[in-house]
PDB file of C-alpha atoms in Angstrom:
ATOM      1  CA  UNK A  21       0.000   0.000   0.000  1.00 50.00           C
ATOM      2  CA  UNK A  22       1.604   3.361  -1.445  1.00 49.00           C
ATOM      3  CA  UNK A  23       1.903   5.677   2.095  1.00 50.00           C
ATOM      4  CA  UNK A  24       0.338   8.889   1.646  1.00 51.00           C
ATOM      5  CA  UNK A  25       1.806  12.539   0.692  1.00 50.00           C
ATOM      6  CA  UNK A  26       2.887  14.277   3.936  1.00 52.00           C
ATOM      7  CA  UNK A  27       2.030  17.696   2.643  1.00 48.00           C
ATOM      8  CA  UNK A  28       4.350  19.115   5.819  1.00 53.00           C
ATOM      9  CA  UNK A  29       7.253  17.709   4.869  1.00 55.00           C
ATOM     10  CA  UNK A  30       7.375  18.214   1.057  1.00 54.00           C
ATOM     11  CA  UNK A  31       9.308  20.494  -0.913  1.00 63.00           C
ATOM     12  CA  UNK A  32       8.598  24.157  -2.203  1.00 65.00           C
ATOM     13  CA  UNK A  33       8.443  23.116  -5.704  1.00 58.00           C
ATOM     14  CA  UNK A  34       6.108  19.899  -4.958  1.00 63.00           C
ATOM     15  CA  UNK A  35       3.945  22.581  -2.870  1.00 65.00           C
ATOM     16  CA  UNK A  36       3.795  24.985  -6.293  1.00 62.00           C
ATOM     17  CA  UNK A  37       3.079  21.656  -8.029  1.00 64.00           C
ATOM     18  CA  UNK A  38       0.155  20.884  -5.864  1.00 63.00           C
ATOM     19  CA  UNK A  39      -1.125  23.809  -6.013  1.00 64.00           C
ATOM     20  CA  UNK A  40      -1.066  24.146  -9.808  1.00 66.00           C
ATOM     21  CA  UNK A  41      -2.878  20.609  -9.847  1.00 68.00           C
ATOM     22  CA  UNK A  42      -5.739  21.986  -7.510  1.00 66.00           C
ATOM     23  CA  UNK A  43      -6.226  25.037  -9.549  1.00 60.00           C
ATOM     24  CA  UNK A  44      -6.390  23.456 -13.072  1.00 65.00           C
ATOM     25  CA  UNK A  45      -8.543  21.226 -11.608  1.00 64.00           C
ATOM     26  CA  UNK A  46     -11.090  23.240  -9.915  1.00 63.00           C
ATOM     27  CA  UNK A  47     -11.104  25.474 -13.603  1.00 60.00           C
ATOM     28  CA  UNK A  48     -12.166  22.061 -15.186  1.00 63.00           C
ATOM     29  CA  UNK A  49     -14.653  21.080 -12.918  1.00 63.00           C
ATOM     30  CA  UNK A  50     -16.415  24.720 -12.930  1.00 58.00           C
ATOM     31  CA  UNK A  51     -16.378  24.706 -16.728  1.00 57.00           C
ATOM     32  CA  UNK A  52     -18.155  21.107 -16.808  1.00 53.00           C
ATOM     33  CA  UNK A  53     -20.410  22.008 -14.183  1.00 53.00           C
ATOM     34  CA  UNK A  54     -21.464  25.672 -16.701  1.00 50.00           C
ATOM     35  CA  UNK A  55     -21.013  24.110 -19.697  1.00 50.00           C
ATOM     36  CA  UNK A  56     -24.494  23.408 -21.520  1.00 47.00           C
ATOM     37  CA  UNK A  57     -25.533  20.709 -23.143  1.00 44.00           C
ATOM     38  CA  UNK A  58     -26.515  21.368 -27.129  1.00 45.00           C
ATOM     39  CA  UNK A  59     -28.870  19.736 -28.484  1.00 46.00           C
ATOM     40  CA  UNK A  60     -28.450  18.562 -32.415  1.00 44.00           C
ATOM     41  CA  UNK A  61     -31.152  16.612 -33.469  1.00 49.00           C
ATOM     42  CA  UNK A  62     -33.464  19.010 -35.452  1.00 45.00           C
ATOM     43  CA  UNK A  63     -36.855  19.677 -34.319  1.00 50.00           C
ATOM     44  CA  UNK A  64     -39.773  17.589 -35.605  1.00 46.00           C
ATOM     45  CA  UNK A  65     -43.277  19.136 -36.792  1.00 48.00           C
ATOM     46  CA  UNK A  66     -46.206  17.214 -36.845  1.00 47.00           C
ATOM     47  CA  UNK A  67     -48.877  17.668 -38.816  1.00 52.00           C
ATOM     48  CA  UNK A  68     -51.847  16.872 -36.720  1.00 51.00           C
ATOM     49  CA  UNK A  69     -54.079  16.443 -40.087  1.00 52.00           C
ATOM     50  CA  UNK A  70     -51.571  13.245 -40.493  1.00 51.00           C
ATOM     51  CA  UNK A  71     -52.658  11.542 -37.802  1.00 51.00           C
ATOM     52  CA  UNK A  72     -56.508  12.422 -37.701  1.00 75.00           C
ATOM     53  CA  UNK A  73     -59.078   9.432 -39.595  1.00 86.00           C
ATOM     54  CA  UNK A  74     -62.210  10.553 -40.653  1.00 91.00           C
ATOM     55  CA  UNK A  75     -65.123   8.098 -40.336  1.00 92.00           C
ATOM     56  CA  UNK A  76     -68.494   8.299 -41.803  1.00 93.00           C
ATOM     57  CA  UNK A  77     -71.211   5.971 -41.420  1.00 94.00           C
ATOM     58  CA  UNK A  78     -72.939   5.364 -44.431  1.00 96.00           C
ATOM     59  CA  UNK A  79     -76.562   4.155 -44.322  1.00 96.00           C
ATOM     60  CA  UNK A  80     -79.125   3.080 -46.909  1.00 97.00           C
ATOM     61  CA  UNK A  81     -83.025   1.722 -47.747  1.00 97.00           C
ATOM     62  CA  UNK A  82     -84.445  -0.261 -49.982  1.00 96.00           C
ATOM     63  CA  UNK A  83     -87.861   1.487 -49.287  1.00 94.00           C
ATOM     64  CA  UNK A  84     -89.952   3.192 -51.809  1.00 88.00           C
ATOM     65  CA  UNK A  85     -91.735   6.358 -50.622  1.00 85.00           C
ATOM     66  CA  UNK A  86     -91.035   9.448 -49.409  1.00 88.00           C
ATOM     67  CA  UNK A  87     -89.894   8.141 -45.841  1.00 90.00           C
ATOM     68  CA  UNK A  88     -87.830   5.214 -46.151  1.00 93.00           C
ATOM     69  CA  UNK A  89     -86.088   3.721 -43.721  1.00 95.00           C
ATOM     70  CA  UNK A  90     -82.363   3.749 -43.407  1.00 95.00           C
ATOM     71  CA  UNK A  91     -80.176   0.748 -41.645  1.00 95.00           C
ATOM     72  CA  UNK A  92     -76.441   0.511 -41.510  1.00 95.00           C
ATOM     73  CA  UNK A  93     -74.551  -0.177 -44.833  1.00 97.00           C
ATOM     74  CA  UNK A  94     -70.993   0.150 -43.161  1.00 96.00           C
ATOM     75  CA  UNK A  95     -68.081   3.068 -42.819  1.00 95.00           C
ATOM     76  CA  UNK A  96     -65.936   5.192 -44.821  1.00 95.00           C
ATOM     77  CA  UNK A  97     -63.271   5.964 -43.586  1.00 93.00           C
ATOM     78  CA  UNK A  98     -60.857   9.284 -45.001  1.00 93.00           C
ATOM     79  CA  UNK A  99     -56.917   9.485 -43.683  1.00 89.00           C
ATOM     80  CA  UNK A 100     -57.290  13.665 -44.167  1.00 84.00           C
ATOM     81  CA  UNK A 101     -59.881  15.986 -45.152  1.00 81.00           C
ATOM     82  CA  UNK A 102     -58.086  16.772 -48.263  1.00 86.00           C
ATOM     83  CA  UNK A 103     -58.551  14.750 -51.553  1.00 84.00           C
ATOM     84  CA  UNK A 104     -57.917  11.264 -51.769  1.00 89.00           C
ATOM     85  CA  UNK A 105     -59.444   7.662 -51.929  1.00 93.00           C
ATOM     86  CA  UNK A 106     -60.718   6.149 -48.609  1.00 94.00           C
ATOM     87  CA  UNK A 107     -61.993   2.979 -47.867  1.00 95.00           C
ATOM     88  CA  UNK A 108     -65.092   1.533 -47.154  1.00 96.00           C
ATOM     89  CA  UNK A 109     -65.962  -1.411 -44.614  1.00 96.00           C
ATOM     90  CA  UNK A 110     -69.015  -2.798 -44.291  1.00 96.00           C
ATOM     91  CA  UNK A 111     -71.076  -3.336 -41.034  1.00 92.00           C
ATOM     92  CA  UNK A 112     -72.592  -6.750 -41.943  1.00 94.00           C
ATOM     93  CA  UNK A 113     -73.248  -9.347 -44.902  1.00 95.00           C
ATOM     94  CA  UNK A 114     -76.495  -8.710 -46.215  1.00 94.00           C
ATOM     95  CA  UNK A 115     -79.375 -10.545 -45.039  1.00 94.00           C
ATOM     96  CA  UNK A 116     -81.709 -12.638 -47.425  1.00 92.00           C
ATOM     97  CA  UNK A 117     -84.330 -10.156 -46.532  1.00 94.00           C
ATOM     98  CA  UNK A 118     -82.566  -7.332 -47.864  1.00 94.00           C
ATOM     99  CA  UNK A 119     -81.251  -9.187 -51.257  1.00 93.00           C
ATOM    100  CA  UNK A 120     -85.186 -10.296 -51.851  1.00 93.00           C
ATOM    101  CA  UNK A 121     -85.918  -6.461 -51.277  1.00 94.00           C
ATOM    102  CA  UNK A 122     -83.512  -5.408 -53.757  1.00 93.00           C
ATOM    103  CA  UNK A 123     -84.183  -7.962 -56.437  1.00 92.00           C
ATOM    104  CA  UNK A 124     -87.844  -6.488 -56.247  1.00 93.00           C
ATOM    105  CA  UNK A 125     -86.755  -2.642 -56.586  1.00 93.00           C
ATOM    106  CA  UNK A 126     -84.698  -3.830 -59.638  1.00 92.00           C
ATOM    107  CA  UNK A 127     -87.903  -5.776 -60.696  1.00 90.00           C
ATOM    108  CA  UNK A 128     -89.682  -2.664 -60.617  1.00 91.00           C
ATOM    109  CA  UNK A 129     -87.402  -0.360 -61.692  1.00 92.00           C
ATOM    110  CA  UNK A 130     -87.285   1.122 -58.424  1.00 94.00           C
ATOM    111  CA  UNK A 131     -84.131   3.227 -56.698  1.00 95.00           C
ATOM    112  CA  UNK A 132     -81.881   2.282 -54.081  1.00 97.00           C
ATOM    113  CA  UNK A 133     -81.118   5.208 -51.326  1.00 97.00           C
ATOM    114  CA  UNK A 134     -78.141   6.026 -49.408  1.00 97.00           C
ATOM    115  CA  UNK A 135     -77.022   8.906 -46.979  1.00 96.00           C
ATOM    116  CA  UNK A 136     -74.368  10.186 -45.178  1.00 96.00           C
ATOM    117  CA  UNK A 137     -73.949  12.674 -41.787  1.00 95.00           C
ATOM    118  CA  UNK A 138     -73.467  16.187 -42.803  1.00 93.00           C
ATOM    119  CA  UNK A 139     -69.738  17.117 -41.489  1.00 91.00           C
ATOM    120  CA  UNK A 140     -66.629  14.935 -40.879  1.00 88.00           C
ATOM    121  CA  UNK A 141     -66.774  15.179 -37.633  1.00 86.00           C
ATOM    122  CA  UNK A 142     -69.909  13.956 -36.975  1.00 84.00           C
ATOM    123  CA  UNK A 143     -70.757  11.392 -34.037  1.00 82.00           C
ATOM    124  CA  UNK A 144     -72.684   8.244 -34.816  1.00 75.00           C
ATOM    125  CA  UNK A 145     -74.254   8.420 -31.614  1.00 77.00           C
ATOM    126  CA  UNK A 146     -75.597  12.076 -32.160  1.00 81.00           C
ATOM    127  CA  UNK A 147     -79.642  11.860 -32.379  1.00 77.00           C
ATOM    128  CA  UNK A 148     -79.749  14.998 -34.113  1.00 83.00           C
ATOM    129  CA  UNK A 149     -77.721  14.420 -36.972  1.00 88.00           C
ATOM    130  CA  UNK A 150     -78.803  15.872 -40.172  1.00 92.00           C
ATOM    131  CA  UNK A 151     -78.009  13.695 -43.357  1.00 94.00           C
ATOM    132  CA  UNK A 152     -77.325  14.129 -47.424  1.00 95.00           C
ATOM    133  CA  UNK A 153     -78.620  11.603 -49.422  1.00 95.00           C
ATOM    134  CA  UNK A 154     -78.389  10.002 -53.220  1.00 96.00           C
ATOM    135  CA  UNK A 155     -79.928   6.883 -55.330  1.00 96.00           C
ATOM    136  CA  UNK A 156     -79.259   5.171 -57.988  1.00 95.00           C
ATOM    137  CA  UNK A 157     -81.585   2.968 -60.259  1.00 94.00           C
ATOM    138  CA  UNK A 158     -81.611  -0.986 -58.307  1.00 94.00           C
ATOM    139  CA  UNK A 159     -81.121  -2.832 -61.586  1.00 92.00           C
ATOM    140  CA  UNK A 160     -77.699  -0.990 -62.076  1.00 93.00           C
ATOM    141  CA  UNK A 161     -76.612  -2.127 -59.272  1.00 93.00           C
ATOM    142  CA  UNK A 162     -77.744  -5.304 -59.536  1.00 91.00           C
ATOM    143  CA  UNK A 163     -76.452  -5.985 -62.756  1.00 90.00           C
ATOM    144  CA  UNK A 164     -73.009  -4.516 -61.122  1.00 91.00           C
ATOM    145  CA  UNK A 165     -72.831  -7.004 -58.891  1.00 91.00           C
ATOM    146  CA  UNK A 166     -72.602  -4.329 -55.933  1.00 94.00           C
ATOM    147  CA  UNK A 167     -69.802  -2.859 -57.374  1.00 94.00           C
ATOM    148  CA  UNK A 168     -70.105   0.961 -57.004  1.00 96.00           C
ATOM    149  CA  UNK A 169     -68.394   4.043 -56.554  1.00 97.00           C
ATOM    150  CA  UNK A 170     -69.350   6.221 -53.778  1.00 97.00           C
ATOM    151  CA  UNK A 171     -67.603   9.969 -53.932  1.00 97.00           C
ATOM    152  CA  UNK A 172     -68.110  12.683 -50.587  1.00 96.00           C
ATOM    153  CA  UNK A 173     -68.041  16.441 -51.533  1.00 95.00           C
ATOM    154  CA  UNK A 174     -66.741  18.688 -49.145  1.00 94.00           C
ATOM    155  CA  UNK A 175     -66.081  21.959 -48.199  1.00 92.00           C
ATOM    156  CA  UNK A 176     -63.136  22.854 -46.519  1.00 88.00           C
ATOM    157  CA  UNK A 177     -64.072  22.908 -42.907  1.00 88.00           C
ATOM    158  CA  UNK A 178     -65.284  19.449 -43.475  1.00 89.00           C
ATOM    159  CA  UNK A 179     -68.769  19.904 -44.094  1.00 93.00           C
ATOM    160  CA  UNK A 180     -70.258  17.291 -46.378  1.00 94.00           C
ATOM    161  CA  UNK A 181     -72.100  19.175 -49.271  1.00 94.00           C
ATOM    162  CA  UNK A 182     -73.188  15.927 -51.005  1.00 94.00           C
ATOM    163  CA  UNK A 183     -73.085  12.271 -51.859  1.00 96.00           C
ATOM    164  CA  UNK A 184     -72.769  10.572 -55.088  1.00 96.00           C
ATOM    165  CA  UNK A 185     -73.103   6.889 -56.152  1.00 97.00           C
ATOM    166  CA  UNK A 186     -72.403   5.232 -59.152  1.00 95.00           C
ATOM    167  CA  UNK A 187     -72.531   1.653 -59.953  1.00 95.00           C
ATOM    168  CA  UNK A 188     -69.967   0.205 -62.242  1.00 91.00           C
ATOM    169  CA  UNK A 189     -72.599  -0.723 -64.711  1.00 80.00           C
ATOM    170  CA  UNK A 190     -75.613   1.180 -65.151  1.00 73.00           C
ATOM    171  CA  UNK A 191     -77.433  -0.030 -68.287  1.00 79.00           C
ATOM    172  CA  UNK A 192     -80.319  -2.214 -67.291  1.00 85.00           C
ATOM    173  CA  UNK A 193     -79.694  -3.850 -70.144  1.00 81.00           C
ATOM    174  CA  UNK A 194     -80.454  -7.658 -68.823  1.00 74.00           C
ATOM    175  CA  UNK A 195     -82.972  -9.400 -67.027  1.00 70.00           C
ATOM    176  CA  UNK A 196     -82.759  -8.685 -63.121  1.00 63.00           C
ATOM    177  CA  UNK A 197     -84.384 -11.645 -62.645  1.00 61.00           C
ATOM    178  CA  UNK A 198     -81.109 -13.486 -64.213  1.00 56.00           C
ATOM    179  CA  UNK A 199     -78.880 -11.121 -62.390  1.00 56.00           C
ATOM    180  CA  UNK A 200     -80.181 -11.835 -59.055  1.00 56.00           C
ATOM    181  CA  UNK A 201     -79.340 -15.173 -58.837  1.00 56.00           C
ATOM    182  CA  UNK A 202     -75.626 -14.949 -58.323  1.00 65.00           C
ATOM    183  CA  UNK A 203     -76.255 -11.804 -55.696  1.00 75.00           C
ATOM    184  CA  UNK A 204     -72.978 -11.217 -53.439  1.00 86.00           C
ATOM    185  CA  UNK A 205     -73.192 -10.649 -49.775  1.00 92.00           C
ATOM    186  CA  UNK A 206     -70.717  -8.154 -49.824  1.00 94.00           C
ATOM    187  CA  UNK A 207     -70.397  -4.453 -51.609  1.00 96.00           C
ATOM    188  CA  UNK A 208     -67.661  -4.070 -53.603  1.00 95.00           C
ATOM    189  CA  UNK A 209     -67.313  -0.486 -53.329  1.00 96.00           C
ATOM    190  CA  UNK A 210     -64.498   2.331 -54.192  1.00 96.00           C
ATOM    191  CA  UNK A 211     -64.369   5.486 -52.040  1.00 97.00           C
ATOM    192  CA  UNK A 212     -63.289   8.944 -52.761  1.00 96.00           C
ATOM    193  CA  UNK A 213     -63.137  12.399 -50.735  1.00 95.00           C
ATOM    194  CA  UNK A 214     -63.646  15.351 -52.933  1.00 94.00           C
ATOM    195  CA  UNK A 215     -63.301  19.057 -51.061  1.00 92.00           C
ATOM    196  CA  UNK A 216     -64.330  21.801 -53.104  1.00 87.00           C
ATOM    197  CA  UNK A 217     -63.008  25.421 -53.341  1.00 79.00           C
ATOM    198  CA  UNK A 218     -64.914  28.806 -53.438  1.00 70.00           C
ATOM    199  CA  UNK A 219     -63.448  31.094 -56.540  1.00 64.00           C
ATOM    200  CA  UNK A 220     -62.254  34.473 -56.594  1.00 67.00           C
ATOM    201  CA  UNK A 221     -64.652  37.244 -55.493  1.00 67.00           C
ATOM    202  CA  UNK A 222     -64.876  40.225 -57.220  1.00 68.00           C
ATOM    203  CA  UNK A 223     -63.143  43.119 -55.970  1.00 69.00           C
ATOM    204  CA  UNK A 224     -66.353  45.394 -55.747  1.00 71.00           C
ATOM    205  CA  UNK A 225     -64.415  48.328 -53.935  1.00 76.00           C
ATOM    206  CA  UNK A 226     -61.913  48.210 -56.233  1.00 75.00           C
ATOM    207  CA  UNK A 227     -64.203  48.654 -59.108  1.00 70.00           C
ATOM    208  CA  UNK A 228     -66.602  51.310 -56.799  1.00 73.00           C
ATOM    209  CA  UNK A 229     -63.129  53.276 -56.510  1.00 80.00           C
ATOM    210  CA  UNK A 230     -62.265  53.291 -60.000  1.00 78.00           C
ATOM    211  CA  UNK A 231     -66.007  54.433 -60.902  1.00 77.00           C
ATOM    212  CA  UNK A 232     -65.148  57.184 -58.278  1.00 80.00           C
ATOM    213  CA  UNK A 233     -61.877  58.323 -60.270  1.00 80.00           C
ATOM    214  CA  UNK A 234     -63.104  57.868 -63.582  1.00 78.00           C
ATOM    215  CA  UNK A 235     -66.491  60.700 -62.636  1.00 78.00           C
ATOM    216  CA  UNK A 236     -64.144  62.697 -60.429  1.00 78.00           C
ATOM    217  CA  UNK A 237     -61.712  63.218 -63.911  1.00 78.00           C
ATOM    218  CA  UNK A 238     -64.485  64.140 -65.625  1.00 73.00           C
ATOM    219  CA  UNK A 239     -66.109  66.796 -63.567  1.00 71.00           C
ATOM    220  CA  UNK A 240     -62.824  68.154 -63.438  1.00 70.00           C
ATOM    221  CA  UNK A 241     -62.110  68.014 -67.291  1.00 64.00           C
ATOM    222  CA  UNK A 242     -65.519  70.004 -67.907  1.00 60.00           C
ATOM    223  CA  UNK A 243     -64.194  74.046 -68.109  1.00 58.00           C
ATOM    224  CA  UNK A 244     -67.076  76.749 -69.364  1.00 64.00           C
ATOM    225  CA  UNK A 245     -68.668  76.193 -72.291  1.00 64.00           C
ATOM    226  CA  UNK A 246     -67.527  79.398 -74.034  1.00 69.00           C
ATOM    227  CA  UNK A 247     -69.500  78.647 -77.701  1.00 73.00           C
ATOM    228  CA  UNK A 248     -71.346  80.735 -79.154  1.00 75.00           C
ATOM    229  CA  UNK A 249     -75.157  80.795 -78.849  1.00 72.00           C
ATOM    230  CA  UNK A 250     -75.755  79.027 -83.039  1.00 70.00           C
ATOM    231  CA  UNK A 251     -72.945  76.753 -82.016  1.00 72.00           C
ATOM    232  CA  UNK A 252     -74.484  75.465 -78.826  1.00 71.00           C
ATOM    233  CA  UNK A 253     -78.100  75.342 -80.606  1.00 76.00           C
ATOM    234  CA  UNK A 254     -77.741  74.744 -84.395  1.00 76.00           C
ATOM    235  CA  UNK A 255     -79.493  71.084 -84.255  1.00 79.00           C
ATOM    236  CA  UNK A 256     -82.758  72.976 -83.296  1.00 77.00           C
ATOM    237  CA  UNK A 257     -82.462  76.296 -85.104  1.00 81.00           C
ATOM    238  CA  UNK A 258     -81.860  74.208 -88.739  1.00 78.00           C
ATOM    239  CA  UNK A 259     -85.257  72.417 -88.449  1.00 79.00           C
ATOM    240  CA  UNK A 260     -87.115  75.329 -87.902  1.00 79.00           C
ATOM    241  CA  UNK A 261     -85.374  77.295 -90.547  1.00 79.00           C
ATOM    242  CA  UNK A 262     -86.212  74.672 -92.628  1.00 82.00           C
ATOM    243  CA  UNK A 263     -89.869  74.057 -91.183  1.00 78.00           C
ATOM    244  CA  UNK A 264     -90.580  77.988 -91.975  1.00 78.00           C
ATOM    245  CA  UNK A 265     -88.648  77.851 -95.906  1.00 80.00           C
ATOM    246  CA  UNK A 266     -90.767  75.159 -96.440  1.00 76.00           C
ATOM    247  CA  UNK A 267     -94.637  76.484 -95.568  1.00 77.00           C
ATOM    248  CA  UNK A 268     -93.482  79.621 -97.199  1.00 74.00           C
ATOM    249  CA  UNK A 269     -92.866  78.484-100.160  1.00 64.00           C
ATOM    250  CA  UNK A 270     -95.859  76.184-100.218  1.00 60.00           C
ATOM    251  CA  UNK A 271     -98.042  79.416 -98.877  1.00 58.00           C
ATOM    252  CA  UNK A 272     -96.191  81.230-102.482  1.00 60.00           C
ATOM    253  CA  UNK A 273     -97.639  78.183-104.735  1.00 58.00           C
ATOM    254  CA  UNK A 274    -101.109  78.362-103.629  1.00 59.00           C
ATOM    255  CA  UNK A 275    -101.553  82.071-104.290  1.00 57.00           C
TER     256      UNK A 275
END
């Protein structure tokens, strides 16, 4: 075991060593303990929009009338409120009930009716929602197998300002009565999100101000009207002139 440094009985110089050692080391310990800590790594932004999924539940009827009743069709579902496909998932196969209903409407040449919650944001479990609706002819989609297109228009605070749907094929060419008989379960069905913009507005004070400058240059362009007085009134002394040359002479031929 090394014995320790008797600080009494050491040299001057290993005293002005010592001393040297305590200073440089106090200096580094006071510039570690002040020193601050930068941080590199550049900051990160998220976009809250990114993150945010958009879900709309999408109902429809097979009713004729002018109330039907609506029951669930499924979701669709939006990443962003900007343009863009979504997707669409459907609550539940449909029920033999429901296929025999829409065999008849295509029978008939009835319409199949669907509707959606007015905003974005809406809550399915809001009782006062307020709904946009569309239809399409039942044979169409009938003979398309339930393949359809389904396109939300938008404004852009995420108010819905309609519904479209579109079968794949929407002839009603064939028999629906053939059609019906291979009838999916499932809707086969393409989504899209479709936000609208307002245009420019006219620039009404703009125009009201140039109005302004163009009457304002005028008045000021108008000086005295220094003409003489057959100058300023020739258009209405000439037909009388004439008027009077005329019944005179007429007035001559008589006598």
């Amino acid at each position: 075991m090394a014995a320790p440094i008797s600080v009494k009985n050491s040299s001057p110089v290993t005293m002005y060593i010592l001393q040297i050692c305590l200073v440089i080391a106090a200096f580094i310990s006071l510039s570690y303990g002040n020193r601050k800590v930068l941080d590199t790594r550049l900051p990160i932004h998220h976009d809250p929009e990114a993150f945010t999924t958009y879900v709309l539940v999408v109902e429809h009827s097979f009713d004729q009338g002018m109330t039907p009743k609506f029951s669930s069709r499924g979701t669709l579902s939006f990443r962003s409120n900007k343009d863009g496909q979504g997707m669409f998932v459907q609550t539940a196969a449909l029920t033999a009930g429901e296929k025999r209903k829409l065999k008849d409407l295509a029978k008939h040449d009835g319409i199949y009716r669907i509707r959606v919650p007015t905003s974005l944001e809406a809550s399915p479990d809001d009782s006062s929602l307020q709904f946009v609706s569309t239809f399409t002819r039942a044979c169409a989609l009938l003979e398309s197998r339930l393949t359809d297109n389904i396109t939300v228009s938008v404004d852009q605070s995420g108010n819905v300002l309609g519904v479209s749907l579109v079968p794949m094929d929407g002839s009603c060419d064939r028999d629906p009565t053939v059609e019906s008989s291979s009838l999916l379960d499932y809707f086969n069905t393409s989504v899209a999100l479709q936000v609208t913009t307002a245009g420019p507005t006219p620039d009404t004070q703009a125009f009201v101000r140039k109005m302004e400058d163009e009457r304002e240059m005028k008045e000021k362009g108008k000086g005295p009207d220094n003409r003489s007085f057959l100058a300023k009134y020739w258009m209405y002394i000439v037909p009388v002139v004439l008027f009077v040359l005329v019944s005179s002479g007429g007035d001559q031929a008589r006598s």
